[in-house]
Coordinates of C-alpha atoms and ligand atoms in Angstrom, one line a residue:
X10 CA -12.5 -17.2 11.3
X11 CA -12.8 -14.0 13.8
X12 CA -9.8 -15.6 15.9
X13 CA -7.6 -17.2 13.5
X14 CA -8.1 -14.6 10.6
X15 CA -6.6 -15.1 7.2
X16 CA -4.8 -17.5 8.8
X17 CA -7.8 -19.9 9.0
X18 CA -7.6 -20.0 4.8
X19 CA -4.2 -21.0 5.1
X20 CA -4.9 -24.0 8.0
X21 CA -8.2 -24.8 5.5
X22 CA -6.0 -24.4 2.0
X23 CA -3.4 -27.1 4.0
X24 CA -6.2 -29.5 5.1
X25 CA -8.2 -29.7 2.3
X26 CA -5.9 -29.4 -0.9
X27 CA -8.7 -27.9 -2.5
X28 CA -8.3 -25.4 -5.9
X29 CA -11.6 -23.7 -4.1
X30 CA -13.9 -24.4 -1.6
X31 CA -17.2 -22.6 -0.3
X32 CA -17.8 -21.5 3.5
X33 CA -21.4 -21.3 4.5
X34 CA -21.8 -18.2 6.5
X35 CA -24.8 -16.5 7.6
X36 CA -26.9 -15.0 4.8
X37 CA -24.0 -15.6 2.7
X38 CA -21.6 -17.8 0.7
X39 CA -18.2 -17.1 0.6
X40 CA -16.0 -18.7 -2.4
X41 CA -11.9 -19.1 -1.3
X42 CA -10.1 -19.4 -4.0
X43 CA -6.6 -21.4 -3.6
X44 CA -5.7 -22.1 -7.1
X45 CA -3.5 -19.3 -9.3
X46 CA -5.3 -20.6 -12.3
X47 CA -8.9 -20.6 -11.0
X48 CA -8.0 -16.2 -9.5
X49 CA -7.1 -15.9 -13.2
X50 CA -10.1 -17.0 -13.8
X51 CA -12.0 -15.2 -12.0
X52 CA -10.4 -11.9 -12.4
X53 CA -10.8 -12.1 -16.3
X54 CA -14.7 -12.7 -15.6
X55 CA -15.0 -8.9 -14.1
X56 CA -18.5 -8.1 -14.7
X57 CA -20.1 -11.2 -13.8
X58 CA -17.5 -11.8 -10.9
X59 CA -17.7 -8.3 -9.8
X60 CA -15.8 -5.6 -7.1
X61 CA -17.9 -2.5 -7.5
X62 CA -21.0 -3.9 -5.8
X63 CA -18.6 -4.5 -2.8
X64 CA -17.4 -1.2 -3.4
X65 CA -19.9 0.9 -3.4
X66 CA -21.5 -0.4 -0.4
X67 CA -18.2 0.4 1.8
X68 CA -17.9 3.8 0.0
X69 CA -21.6 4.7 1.5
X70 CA -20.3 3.3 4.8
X71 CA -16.8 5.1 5.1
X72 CA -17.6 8.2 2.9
X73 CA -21.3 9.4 4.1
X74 CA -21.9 10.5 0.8
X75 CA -25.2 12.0 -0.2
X76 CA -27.9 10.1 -1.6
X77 CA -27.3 11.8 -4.7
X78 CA -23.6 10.8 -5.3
X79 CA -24.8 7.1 -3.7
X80 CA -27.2 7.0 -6.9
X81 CA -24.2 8.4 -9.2
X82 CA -21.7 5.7 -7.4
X83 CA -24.1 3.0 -8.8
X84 CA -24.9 4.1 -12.2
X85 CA -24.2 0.9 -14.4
X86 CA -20.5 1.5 -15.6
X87 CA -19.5 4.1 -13.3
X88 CA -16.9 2.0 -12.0
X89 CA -15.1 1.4 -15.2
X90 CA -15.3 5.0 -15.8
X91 CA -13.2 6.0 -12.3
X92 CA -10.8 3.0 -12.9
X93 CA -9.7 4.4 -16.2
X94 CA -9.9 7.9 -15.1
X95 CA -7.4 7.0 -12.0
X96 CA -5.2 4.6 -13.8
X97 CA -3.2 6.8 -16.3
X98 CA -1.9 9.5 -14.2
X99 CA 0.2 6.7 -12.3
X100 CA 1.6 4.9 -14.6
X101 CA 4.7 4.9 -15.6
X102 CA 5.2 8.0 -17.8
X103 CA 5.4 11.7 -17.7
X104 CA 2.5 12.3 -14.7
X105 CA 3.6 9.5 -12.7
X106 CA 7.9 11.1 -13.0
X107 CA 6.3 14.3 -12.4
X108 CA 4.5 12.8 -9.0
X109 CA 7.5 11.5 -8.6
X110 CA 10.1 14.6 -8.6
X111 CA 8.1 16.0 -6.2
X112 CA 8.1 13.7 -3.9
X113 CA 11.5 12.7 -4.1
X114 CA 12.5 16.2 -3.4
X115 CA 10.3 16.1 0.3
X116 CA 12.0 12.6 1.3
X117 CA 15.5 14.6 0.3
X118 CA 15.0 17.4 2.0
X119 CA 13.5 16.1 5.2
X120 CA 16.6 13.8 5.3
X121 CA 18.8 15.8 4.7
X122 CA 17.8 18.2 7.8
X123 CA 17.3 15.3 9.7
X124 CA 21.3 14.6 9.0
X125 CA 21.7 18.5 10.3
X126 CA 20.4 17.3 13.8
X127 CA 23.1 14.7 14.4
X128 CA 21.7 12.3 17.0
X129 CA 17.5 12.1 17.2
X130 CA 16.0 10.2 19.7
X131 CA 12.0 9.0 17.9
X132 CA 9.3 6.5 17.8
X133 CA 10.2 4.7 14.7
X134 CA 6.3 3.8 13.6
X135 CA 5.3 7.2 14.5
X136 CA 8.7 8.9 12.4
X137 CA 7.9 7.2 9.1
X138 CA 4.4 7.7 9.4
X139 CA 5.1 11.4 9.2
X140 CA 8.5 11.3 7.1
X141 CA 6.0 9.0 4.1
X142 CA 2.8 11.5 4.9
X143 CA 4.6 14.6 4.0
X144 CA 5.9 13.0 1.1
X145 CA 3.2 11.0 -0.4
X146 CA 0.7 14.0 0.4
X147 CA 2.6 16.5 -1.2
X148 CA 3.1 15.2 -4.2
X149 CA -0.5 14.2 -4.7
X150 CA -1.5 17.6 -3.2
X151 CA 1.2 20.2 -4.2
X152 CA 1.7 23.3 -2.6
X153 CA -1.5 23.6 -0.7
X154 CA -1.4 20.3 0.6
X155 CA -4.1 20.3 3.6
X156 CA -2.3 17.5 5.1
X157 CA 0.8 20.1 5.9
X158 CA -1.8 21.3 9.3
X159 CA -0.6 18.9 12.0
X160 CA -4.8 18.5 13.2
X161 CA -5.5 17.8 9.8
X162 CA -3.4 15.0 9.8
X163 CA -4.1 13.8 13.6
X164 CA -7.7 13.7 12.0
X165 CA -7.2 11.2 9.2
X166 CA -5.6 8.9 11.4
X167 CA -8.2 9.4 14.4
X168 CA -10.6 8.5 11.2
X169 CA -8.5 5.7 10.0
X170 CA -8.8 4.3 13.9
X171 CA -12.9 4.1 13.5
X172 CA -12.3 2.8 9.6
X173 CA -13.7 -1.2 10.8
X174 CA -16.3 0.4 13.1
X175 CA -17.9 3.0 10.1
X176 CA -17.6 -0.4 7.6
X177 CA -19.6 -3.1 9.5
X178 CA -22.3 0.3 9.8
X179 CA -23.3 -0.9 13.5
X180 CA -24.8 2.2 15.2
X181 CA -21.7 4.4 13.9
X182 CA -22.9 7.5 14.7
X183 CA -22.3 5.9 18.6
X184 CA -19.0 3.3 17.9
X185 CA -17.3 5.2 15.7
X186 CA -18.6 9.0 16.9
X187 CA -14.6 10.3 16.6
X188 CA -14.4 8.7 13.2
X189 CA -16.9 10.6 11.8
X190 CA -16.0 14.1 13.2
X191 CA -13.1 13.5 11.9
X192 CA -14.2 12.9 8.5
X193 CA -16.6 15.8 8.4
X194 CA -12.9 18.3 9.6
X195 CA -11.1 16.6 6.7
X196 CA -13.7 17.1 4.4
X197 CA -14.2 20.8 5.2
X198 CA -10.3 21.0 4.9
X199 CA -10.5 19.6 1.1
X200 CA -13.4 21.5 0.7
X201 CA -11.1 25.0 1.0
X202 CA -8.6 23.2 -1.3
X203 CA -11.0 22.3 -4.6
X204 CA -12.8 25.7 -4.0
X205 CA -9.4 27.8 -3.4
X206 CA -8.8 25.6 -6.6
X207 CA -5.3 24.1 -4.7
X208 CA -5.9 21.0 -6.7
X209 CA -5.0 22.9 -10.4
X210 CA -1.1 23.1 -8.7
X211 CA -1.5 19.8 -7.5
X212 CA -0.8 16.0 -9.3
X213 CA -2.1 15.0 -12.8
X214 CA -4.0 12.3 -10.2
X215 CA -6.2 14.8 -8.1
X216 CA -6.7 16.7 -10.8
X217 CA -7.8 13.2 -13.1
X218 CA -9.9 12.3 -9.9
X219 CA -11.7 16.2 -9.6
X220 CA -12.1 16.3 -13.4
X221 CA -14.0 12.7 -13.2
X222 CA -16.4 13.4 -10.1
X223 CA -17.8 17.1 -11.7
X224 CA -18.1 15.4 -14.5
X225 CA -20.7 13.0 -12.9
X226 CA -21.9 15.9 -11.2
X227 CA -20.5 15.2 -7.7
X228 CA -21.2 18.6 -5.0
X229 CA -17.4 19.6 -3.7
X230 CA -18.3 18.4 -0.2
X231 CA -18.9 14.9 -1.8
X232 CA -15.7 15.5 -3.8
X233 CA -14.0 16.4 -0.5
X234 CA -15.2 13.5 1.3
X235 CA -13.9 11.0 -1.3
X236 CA -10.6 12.9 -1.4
X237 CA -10.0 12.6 2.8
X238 CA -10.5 8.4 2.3
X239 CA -8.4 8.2 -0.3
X240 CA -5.6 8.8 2.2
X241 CA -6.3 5.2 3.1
X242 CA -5.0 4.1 -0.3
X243 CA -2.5 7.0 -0.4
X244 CA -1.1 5.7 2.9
X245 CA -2.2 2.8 5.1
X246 CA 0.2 0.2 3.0
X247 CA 3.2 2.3 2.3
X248 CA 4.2 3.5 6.1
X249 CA 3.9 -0.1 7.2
X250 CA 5.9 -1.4 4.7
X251 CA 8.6 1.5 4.8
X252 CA 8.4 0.5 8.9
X253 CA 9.4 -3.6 7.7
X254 CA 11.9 -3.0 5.4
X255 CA 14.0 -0.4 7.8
X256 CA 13.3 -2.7 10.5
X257 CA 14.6 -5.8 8.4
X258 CA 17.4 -3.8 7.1
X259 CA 19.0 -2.8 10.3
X260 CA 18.3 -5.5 12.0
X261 CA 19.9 -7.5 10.4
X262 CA 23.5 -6.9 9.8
X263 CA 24.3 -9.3 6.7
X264 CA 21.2 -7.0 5.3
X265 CA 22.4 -3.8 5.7
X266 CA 26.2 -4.2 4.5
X267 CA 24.7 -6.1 1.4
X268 CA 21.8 -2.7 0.5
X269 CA 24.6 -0.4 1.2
X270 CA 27.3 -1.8 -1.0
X271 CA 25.4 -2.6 -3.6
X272 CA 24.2 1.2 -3.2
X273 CA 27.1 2.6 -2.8
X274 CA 28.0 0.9 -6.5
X275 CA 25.6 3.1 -8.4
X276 CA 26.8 6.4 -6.8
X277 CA 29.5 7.9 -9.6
X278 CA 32.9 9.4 -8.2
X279 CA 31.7 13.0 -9.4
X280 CA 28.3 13.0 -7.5
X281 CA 28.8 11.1 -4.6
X282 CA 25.4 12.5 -3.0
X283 CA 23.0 12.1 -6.0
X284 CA 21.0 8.7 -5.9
X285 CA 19.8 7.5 -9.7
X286 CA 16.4 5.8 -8.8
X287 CA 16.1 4.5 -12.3
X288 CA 19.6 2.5 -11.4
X289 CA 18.3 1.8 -7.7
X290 CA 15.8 -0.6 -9.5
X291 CA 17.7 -1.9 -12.2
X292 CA 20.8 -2.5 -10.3
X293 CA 20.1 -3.0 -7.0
X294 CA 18.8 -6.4 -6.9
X295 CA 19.2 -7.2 -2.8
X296 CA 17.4 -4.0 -1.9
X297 CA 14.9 -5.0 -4.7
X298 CA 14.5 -8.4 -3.3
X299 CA 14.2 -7.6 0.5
X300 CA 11.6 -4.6 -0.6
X301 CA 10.1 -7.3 -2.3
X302 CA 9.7 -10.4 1.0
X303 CA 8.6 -7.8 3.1
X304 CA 5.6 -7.2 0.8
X305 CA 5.4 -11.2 0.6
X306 CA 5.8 -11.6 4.4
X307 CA 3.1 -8.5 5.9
X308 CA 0.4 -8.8 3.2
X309 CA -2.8 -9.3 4.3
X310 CA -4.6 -8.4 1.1
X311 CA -7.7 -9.9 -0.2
X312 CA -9.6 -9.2 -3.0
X313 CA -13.0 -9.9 -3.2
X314 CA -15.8 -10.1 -6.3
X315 CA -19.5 -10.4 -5.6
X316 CA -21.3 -13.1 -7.9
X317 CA -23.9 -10.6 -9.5
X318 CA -25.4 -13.8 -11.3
X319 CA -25.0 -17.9 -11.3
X320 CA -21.8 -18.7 -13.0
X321 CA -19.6 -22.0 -13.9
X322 CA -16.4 -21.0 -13.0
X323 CA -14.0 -22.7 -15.5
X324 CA -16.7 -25.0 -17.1
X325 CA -16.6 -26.4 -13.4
X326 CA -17.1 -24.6 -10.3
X327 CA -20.7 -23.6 -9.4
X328 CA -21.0 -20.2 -7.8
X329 CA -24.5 -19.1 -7.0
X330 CA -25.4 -15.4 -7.5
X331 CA -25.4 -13.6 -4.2
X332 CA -22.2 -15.0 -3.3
X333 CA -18.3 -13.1 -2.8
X334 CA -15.2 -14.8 -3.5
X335 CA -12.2 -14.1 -1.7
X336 CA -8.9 -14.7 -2.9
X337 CA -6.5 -13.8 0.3
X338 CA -3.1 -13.1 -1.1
X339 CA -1.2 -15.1 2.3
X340 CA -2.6 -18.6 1.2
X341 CA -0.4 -17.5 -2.4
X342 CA 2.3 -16.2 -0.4
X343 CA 2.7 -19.3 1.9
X344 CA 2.2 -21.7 -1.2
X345 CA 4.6 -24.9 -2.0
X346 CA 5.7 -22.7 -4.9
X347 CA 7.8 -20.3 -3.1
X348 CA 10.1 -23.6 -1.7
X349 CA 11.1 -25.2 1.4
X350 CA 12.0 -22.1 3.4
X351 CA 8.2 -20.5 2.7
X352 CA 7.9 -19.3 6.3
X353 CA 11.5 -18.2 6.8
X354 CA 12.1 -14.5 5.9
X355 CA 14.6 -14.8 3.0
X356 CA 15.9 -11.2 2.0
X357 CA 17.5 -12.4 -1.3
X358 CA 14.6 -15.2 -2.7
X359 CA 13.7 -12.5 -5.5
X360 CA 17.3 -12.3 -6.5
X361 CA 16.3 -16.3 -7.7
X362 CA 16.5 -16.3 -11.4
X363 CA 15.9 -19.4 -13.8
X364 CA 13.6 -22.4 -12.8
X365 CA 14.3 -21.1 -9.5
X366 CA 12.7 -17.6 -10.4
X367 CA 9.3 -16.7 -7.8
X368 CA 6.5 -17.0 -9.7
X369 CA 4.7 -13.9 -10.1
X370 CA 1.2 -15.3 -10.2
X371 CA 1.7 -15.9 -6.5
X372 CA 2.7 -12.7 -5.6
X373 CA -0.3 -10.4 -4.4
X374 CA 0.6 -7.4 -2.3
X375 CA -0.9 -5.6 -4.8
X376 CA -3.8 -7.4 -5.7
X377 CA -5.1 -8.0 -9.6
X378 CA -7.3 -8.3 -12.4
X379 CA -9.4 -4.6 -13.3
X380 CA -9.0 -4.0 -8.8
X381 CA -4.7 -4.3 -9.6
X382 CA -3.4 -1.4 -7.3
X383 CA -2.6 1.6 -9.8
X384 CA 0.1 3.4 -6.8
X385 CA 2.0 0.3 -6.7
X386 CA 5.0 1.9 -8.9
X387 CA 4.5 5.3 -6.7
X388 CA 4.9 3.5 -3.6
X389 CA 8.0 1.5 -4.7
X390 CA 9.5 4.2 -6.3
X391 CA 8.8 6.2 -3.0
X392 CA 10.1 3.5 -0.5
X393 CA 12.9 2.6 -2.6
X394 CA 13.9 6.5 -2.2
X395 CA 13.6 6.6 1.4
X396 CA 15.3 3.5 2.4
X397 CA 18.4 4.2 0.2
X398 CA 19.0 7.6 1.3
X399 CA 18.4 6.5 5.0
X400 CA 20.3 3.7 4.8
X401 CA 23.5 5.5 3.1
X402 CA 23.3 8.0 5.8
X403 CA 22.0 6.5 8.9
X404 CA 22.7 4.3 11.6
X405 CA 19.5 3.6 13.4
X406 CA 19.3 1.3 17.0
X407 CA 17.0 0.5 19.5
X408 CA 17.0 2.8 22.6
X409 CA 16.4 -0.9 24.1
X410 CA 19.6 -2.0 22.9
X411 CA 17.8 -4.9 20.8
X412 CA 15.9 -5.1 17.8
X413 CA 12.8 -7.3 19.2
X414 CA 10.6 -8.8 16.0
X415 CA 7.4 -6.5 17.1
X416 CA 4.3 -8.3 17.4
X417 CA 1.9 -7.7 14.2
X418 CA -1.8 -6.7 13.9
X419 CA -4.2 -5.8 11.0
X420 CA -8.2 -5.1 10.6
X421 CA -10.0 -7.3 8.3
X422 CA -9.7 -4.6 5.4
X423 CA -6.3 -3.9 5.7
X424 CA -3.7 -4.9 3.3
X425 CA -0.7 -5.0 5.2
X426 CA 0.0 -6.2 8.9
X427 CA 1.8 -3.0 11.1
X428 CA 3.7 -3.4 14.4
X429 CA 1.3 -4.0 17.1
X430 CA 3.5 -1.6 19.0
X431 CA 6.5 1.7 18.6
X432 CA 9.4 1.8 19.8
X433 CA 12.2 4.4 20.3
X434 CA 14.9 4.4 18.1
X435 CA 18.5 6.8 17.8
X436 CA 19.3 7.9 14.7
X437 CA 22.9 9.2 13.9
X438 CA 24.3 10.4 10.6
X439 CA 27.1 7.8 9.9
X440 CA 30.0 9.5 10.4
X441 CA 31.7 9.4 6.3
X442 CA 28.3 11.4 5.2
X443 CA 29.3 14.3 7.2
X444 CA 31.6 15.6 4.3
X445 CA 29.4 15.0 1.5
X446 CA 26.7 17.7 1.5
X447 CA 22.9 17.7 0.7
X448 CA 21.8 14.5 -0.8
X449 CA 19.3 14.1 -3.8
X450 CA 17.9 12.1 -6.3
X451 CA 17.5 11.9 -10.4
X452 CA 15.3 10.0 -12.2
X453 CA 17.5 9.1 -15.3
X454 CA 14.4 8.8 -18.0
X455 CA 10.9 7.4 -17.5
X456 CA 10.2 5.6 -14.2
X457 CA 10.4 1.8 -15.8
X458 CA 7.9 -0.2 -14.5
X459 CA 9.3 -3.1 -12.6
X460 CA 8.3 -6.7 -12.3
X461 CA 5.1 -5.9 -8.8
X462 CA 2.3 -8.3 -10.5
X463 CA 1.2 -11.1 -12.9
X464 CA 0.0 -8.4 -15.0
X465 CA 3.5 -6.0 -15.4
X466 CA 4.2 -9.2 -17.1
X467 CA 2.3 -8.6 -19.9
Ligands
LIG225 C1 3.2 -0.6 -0.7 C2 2.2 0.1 -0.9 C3 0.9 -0.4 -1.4 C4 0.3 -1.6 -1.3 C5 0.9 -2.9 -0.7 C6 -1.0 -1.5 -2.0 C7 -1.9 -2.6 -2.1 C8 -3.1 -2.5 -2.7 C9 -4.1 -3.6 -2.8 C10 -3.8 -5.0 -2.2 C11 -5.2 -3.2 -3.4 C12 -6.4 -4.0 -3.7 C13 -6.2 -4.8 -4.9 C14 -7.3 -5.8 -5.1 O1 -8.4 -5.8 -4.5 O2 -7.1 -6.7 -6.0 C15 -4.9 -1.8 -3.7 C16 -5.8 -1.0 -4.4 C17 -5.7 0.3 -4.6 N1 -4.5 1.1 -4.4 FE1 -2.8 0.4 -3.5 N2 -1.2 -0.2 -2.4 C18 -0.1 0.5 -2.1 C19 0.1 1.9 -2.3 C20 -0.8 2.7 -3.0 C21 -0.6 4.1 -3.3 C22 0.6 4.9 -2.9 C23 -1.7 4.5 -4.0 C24 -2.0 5.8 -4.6 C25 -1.1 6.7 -5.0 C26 -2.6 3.4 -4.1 C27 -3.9 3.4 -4.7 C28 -4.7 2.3 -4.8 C29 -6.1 2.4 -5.4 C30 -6.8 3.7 -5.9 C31 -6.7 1.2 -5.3 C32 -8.1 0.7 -5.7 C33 -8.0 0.2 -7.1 C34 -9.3 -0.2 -7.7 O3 -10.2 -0.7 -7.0 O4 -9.5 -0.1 -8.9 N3 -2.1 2.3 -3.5 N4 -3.7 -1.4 -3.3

């Protein structure tokens, strides 16, 4: 298991052909889950078959909460209360297009200076990681955004380095020493924020997530605390996956000509620099798709329910209390169902449509059930943007010459695999766009939720 790593439920889902299975471990069961019906199952079963247990222990690890937001954190039904406090504010309506225009505007302007530059020499990992903070962070944070101060932001990610260290809790105050420093600098950072009251010109979601701790009673440096992890959800999945789909894009030059005509089709004569996401995602069915096998291909999510009390799982399955079910979304995105070329890295397989349509039950990047990721139409939205806009104005090659696959690495409670290693990159504005002007975006009407899960189904 600690070699192979979610790889292991793959070889064990191949050898065994069973719908579940249980691994003995020490002090612990653990229930993988193979079947789609059988996660359906489970997932509608959410307070026997449970995630806040789970959570709450790695909040007290990652957070260093007081004791007296720990015993808030487990009041019975305090997670349903924060699930349908954080829910609303991103989905698709007015909040969510509000978030939205905000950040839309960062990824256009920071392009757009970027095309000033003509030819930049960067890292490409390190470049998106910034080009998807500022953006992501400012609209979540508005105006007084405390990611905006460069140590503020080296601090999340020297925290987000000690992130497996401060979850297994193994002496942390010695292994992960830098990790928490860091998290005490963020916190004081937020801390200024709520109390300078930054958060009131900020997103309906920080506001939704402020409004829901004081109102459990939460101190402002617990608040704060909570607010610096959450740039783990804010951001660990969506700069790797912006990283994959450039990389794939340019890489591949039957790709690239394929995203750019069919972007260059939604542009109108009369503004031939505006970019209508709404059309991006109901038109633009290649960029769609490869957005789409990335998330298939670098997913390494699993979600996991504790088994709070002994339950027949389908009339069938024995699962003793005490146990936690895992239901890694690779053995679903490397199942028979997605056809003979399952392995290959096929940029137009969501373009499939009748009995050759993907199935969506198998598709996880984002999880499911009540722990379904509620940023999922953010993030799209906000990677969508930033590939169109850099793909209609960019060429981007390797300083190498080549583009080399780059070698891939996770931690066990990551969601998404990221390149192992950087690599320099030129960028150069291609040489049509010169002419055009400042780029931008609309959002004709409300962001329409697009096809992500099972459940946008319903
Ligand atoms: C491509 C980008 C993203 C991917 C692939 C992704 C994936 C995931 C996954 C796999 C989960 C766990 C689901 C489960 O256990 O069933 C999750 C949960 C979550 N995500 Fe995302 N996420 C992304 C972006 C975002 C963004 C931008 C935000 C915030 C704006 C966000 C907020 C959250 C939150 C708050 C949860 C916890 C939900 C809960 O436990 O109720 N995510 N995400």
């Amino acid at each position: 298991m600690v070699r192979k790593k979610l790889d292991y439920y793959v070889e064990l889902r191949d050898s065994s052909k069973l719908s579940i299975y249980t691994l003995r471990v020490p002090f612990s069961r653990l229930y993988i889950v193979n079947s789609p019906s059988l996660i359906s199952a489970v997932q509608r079963q959410h307070r026997t078959l449970a995630f806040w247990p789970l959570a709450i222990k790695a909040a007290a690890n990652v957070g260093r909460f007081s004791n007296a937001t720990m015993e808030v954190l487990s009041t019975n039904g305090y997670g349903d209360t924060f699930h349908d406090a954080i829910h609303p504010p991103l989905a698709p309506g007015e909040n969510l297009d509000a978030m939205n225009r905000v950040m839309l505007g960062i990824v256009a302007a920071s392009l757009n200076g970027l095309r000033k530059q003509q030819k930049t020499q960067v890292e490409l990992l390190a470049w998106v990681t910034r080009q998807i903070t500022i953006a992501t962070t400012g609209a979540t944070y508005g105006p007084d955004n405390p990611w905006r101060d460069p140590e503020f932001e080296a601090a999340f990610w020297t925290y987000k380095a000690g992130m497996s260290q401060l979850i297994m809790n193994v002496f942390p105050t010695w292994t992960a020493k830098g990790a928490i420093a860091a998290l005490e600098f963020g916190a004081s950072a937020f801390e200024r924020y709520f109390k300078e009251e930054g958060h009131l010109k900020g997103s309906a979601l920080v506001r939704a997530r402020y409004a829901h701790s004081t109102a459990n009673s939460m101190s402002v440096n617990d608040i704060s605390r909570g607010e610096f992890t959450n740039g783990v959800a804010l951001l660990s999945n969506t700069v790797p996956i912006t990283f994959w789909v450039l990389y794939h894009i340019y890489s591949d030059p039957v790709i690239i000509t394929e995203c750019r005509s069919e972007l260059r089709t939604i542009i109108s004569d009369d503004s031939k620099n505006t970019i209508d996401m709404s059309k991006v995602k109901s038109d633009c069915p290649i960029l769609l798709s490869t957005y789409k096998e990335v998330l298939r291909t670098y997913s390494t999510a699993v979600t996991a329910r504790l088994v709070t009390e002994d339950h027949l799982l389908d009339g069938q399955y024995l699962l003793k209390k005490g146990g936690t079910i895992l239901m890694p979304s690779p053995v679903q995105h490397t199942s028979d169902v997605w056809g003979d070329d399952k392995n290959a890295f096929n940029h137009r397989r969501f373009t499939r449509t009748g009995s050759q349509k993907t199935n969506p039950a198998s598709f996880r990047a984002f999880g499911g059930g009540t722990t379904l990721c509620p940023g999922r139409h953010f993030a799209t939205t906000e990677i969508l943007a930033f590939v169109a806009v850099t793909i209609l104005q960019f060429d981007i090659k390797p300083v190498s010459g080549q583009w080399m696959p780059p070698h891939t690495t996770f931690e066990f409670w990551e969601a998404t695999k990221s390149p192992a290693k950087d690599f320099e990159v030129q960028i150069e504005p291609l040489e049509d766009t010169g002419t055009v002007g400042d780029w931008q975006f609309t959002l004709s009407g409300t962001d329409r939720p697009i096809e992500l899960s099972a459940e946008d189904l319903k």
